[in-house]
GROMACS .gro file of C-alpha atoms in nm:
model
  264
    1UNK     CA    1  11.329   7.381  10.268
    2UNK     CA    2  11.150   7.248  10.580
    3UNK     CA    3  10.930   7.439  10.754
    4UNK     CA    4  11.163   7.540  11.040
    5UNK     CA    5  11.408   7.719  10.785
    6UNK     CA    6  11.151   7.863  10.634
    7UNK     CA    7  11.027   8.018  10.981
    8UNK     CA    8  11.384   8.163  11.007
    9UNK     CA    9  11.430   8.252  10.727
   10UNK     CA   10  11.105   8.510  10.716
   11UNK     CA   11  11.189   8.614  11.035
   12UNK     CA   12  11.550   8.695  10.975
   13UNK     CA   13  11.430   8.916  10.652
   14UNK     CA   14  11.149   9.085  10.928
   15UNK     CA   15  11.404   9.160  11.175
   16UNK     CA   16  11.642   9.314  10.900
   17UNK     CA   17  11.404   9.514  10.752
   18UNK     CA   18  11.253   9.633  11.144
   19UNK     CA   19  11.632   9.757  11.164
   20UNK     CA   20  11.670   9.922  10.850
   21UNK     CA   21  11.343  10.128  10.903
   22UNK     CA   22  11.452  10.183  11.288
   23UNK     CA   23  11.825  10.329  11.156
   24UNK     CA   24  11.625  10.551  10.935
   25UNK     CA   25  11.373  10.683  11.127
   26UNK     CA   26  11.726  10.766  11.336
   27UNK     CA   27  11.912  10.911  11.092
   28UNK     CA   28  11.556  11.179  11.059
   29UNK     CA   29  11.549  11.272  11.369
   30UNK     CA   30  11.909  11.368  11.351
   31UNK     CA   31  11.862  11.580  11.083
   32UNK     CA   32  11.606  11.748  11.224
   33UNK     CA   33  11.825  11.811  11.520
   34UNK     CA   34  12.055  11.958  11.245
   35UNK     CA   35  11.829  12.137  11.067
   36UNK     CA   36  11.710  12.327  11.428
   37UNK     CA   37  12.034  12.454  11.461
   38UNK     CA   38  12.109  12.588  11.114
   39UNK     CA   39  11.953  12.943  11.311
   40UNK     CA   40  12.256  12.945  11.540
   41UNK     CA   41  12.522  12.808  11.317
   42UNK     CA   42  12.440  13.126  11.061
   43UNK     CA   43  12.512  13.366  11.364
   44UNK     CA   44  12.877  13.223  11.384
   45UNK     CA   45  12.955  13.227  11.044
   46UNK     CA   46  13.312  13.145  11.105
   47UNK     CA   47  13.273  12.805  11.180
   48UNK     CA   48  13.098  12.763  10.806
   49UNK     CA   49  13.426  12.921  10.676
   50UNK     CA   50  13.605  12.689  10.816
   51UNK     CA   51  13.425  12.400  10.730
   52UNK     CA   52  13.349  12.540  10.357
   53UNK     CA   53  13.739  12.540  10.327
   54UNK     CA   54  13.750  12.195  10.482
   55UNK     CA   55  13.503  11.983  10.256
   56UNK     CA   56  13.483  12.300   9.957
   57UNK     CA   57  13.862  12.389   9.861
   58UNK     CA   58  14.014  12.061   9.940
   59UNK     CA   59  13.799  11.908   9.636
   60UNK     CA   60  13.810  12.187   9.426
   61UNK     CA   61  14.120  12.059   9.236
   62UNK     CA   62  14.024  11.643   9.187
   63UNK     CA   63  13.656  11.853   9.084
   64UNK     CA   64  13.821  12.047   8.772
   65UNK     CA   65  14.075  11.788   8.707
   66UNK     CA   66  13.807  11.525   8.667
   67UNK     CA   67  13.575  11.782   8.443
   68UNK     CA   68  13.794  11.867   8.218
   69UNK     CA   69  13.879  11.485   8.110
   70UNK     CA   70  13.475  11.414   8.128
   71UNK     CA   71  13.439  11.732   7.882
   72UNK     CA   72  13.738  11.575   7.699
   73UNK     CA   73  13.591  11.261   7.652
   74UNK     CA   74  13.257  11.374   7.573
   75UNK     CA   75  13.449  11.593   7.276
   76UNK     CA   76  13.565  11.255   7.129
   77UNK     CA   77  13.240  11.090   7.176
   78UNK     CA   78  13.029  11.322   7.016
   79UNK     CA   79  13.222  11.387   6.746
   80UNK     CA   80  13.278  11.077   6.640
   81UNK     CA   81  12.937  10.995   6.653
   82UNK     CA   82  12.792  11.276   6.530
   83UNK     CA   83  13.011  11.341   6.237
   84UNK     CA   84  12.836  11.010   6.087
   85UNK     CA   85  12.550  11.172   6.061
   86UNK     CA   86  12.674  11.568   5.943
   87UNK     CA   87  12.604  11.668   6.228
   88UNK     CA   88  12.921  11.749   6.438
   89UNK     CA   89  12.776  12.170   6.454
   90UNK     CA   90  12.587  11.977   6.744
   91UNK     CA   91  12.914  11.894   6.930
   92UNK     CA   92  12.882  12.201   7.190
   93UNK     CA   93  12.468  12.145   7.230
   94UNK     CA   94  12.580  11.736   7.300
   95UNK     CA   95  12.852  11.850   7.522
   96UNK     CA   96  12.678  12.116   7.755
   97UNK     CA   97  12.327  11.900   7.794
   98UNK     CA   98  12.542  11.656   7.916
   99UNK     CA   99  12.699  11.823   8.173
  100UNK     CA  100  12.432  12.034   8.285
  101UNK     CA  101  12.146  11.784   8.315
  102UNK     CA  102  12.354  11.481   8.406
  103UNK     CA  103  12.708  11.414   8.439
  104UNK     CA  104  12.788  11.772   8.617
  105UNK     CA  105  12.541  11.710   8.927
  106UNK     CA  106  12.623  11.362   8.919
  107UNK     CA  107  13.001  11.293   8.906
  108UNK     CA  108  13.074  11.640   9.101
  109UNK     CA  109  12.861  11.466   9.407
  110UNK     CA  110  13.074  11.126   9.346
  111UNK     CA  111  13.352  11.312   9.394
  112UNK     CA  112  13.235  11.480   9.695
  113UNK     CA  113  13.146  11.162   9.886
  114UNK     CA  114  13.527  11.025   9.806
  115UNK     CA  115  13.680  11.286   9.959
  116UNK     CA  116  13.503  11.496  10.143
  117UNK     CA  117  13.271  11.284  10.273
  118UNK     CA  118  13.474  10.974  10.383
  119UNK     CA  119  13.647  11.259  10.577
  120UNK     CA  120  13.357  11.455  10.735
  121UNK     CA  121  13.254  11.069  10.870
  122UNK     CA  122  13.621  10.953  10.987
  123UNK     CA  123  13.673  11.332  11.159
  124UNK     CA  124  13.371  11.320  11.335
  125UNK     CA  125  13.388  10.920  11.448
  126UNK     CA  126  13.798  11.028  11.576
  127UNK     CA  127  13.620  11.307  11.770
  128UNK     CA  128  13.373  11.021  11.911
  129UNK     CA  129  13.614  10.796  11.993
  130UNK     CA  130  13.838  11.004  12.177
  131UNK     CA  131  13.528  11.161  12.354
  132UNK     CA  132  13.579  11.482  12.221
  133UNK     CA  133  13.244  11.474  12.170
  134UNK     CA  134  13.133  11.377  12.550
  135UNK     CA  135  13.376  11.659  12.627
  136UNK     CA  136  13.195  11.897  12.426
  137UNK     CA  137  12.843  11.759  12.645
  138UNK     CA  138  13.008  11.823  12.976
  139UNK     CA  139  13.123  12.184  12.952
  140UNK     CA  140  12.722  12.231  12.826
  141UNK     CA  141  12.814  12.310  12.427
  142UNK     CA  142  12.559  12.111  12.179
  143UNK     CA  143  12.797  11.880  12.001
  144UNK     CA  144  12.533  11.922  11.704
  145UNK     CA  145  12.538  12.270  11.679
  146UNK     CA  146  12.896  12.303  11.768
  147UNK     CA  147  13.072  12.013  11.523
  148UNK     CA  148  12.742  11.862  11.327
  149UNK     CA  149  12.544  12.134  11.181
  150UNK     CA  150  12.814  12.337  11.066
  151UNK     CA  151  12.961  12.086  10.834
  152UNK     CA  152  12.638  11.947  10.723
  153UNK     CA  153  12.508  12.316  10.635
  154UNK     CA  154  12.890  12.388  10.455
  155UNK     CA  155  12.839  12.083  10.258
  156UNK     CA  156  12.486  12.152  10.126
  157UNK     CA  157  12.644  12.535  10.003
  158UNK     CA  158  12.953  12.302   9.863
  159UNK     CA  159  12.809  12.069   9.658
  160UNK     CA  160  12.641  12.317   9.364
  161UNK     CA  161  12.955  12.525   9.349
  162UNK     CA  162  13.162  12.216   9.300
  163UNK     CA  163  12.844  12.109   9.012
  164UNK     CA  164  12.919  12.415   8.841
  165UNK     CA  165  13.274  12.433   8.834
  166UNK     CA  166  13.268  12.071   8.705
  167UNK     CA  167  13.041  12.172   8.428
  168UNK     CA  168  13.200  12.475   8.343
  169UNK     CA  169  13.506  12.361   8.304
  170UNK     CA  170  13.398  12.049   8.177
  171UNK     CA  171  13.231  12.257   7.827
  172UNK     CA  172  13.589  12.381   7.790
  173UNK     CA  173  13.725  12.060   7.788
  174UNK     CA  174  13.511  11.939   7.461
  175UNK     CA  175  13.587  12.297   7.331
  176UNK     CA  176  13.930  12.176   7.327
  177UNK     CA  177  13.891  11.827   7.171
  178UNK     CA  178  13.613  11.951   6.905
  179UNK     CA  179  13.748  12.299   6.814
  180UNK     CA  180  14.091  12.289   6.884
  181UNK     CA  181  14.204  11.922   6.792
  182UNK     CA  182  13.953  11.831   6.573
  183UNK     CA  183  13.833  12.157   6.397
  184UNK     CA  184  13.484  12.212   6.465
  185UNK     CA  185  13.389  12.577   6.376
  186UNK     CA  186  13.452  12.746   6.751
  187UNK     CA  187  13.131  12.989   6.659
  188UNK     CA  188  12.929  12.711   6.545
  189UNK     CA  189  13.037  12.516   6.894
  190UNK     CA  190  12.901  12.811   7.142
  191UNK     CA  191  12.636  12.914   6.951
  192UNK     CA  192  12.486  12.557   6.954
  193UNK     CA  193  12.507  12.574   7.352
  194UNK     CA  194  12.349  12.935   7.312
  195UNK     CA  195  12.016  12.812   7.113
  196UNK     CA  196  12.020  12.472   7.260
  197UNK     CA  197  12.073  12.506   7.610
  198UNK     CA  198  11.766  12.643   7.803
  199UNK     CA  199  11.845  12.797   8.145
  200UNK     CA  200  11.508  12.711   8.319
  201UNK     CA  201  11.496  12.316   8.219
  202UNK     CA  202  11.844  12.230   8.187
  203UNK     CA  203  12.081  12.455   8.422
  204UNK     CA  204  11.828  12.555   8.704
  205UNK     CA  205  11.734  12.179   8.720
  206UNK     CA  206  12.073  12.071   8.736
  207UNK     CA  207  12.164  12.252   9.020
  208UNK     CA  208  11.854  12.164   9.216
  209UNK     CA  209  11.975  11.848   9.148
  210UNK     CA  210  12.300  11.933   9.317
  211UNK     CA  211  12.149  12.119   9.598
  212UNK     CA  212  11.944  11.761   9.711
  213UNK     CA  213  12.262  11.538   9.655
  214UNK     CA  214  12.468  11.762   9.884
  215UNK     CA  215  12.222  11.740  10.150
  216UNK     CA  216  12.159  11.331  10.097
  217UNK     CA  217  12.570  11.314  10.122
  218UNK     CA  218  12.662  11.527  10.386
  219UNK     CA  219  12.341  11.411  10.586
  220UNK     CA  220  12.472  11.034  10.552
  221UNK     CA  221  12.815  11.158  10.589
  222UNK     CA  222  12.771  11.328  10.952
  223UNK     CA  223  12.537  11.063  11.039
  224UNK     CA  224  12.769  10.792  10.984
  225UNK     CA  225  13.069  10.929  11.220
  226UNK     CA  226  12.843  11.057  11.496
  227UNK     CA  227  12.650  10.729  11.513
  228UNK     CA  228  12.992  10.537  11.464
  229UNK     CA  229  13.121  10.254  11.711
  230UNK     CA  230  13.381  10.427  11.906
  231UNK     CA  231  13.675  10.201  11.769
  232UNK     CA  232  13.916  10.236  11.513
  233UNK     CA  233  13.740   9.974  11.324
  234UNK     CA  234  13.367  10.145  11.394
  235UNK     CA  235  13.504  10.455  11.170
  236UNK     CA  236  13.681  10.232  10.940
  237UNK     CA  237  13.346  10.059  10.910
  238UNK     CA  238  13.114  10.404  10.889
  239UNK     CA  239  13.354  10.560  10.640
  240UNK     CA  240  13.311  10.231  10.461
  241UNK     CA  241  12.941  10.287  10.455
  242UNK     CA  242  12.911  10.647  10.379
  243UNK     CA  243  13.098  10.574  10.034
  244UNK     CA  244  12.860  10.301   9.967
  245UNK     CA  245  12.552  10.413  10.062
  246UNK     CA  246  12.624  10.801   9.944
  247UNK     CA  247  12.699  10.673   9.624
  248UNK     CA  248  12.376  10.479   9.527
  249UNK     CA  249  12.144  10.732   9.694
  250UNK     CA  250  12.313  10.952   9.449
  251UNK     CA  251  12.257  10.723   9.150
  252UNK     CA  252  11.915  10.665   9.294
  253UNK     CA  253  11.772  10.946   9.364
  254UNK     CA  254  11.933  11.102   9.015
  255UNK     CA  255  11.669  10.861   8.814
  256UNK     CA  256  11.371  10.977   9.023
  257UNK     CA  257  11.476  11.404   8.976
  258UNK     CA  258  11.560  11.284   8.585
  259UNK     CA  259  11.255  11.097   8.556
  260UNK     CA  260  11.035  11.405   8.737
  261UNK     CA  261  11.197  11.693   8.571
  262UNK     CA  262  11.304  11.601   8.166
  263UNK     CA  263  10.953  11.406   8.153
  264UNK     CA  264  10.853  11.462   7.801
   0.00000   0.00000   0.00000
């Protein structure tokens, strides 16, 4: 490589990374734009009904379908793994530490950035690009408080409801597989989760966990399709991205809570 390329080279990396920091110190400032407003959203209270029904009950069903297979597979898992060892009484403990600290705040946030999010970011681009949201600007109504902040702040309330009924429904589904199909003692099954489970460590730390993925989502969501190119193929592009990037921020951000709260 001559020097010439090399030159380029640096300074393409420079000018990508210059952008990437510039984006996010962007996307900040909108959210503190958000987060100014969450005052004045609360005092309307209809418009968070309307978007909790929007991004909240729409998901509810793919959430408790897609639980109850993850507790179903778990139930297989851990039986068959455990029963090597004599010890398939800990089916229930395997089942609910799973869910609580890991799987239930993760794969309940996945879900929420396929289908809810993708659709918070294509809504709000469509509303860009058919200047609803200049529309909005000229008869003086805050398209941030009005559209933005509303779904951002139903989204945040979403996601740990959506954790929980994932995990709760998800412990029933290796109920099923280890007591029902494969006879595990049903006592012996809750009272594992009962001794083993500890509300402080594993459940109250799961659902923070929930709590800061649905505000990373629906913050990349809503930033996404306001900051979209007004085009069919900008919103195409931003829907594209919020998938992407919601998804590893999840995964990402799940190893540094893991690695800061279940430090032994």
């Amino acid at each position: 490589m001559n020097a010439d390329r090399l030159t380029n080279w640096i300074r393409s990396i420079g000018a990508t990374a210059l952008g990437v920091v510039e984006r996010l110190g962007y996307a900040v400032v909108f959210l503190s734009r958000c987060l100014a407003r969450f005052p004045k959203v609360v005092m309307r209270p209809s418009l968070i009904v309307q978007q909790l029904y929007s991004v909240g009950v729409l998901t509810v069903v793919i959430t408790i379908v897609a639980g109850a297979f993850v507790g179903m597979v778990l139930g297989f898992q851990g039986y068959y793994t455990l029963v090597d060892f004599g010890a398939e009484s800990s089916l229930g403990l395997v089942v609910a530490l799973s869910l609580t600290r890991e799987l239930g705040p993760v794969l309940s946030a996945l879900l929420y950035v396929g289908r809810a999010g993708s659709a918070l970011t294509a809504e709000i681009g469509l509303m860009k690009t058919t200047e609803q949201l200049a529309a909005l600007e000229m008869m003086a109504v805050n398209p941030i408080q009005r559209v933005v902040a509303p779904r951002l702040l139903a989204g945040i309330i979403t996601v740990p409801l959506l954790c929980a009924m994932f995990t709760f429904v998800g412990i029933f589904g290796g109920y099923f597989i280890g007591v029902v199909q494969l006879g595990v003692d049903a006592g012996v099954y809750w009272s594992a989760i009962r001794d083993g489970v500890d509300l402080h460590q594993d459940v109250a730390n799961g659902m923070i966990k929930s709590v800061v993925f649905g505000v990373i989502v629906t913050w990349i969501a809503v930033f996404e399709g306001y900051d979209s190119y007004p085009s069919a193929e900008g919103i195409s592009s931003a829907t594209t991205r919020t998938v992407v990037a919601g998804s590893l921020a999840v995964l990402g951000v799940d190893y540094i809570l893991t690695a800061l709260m279940f430090r032994f």
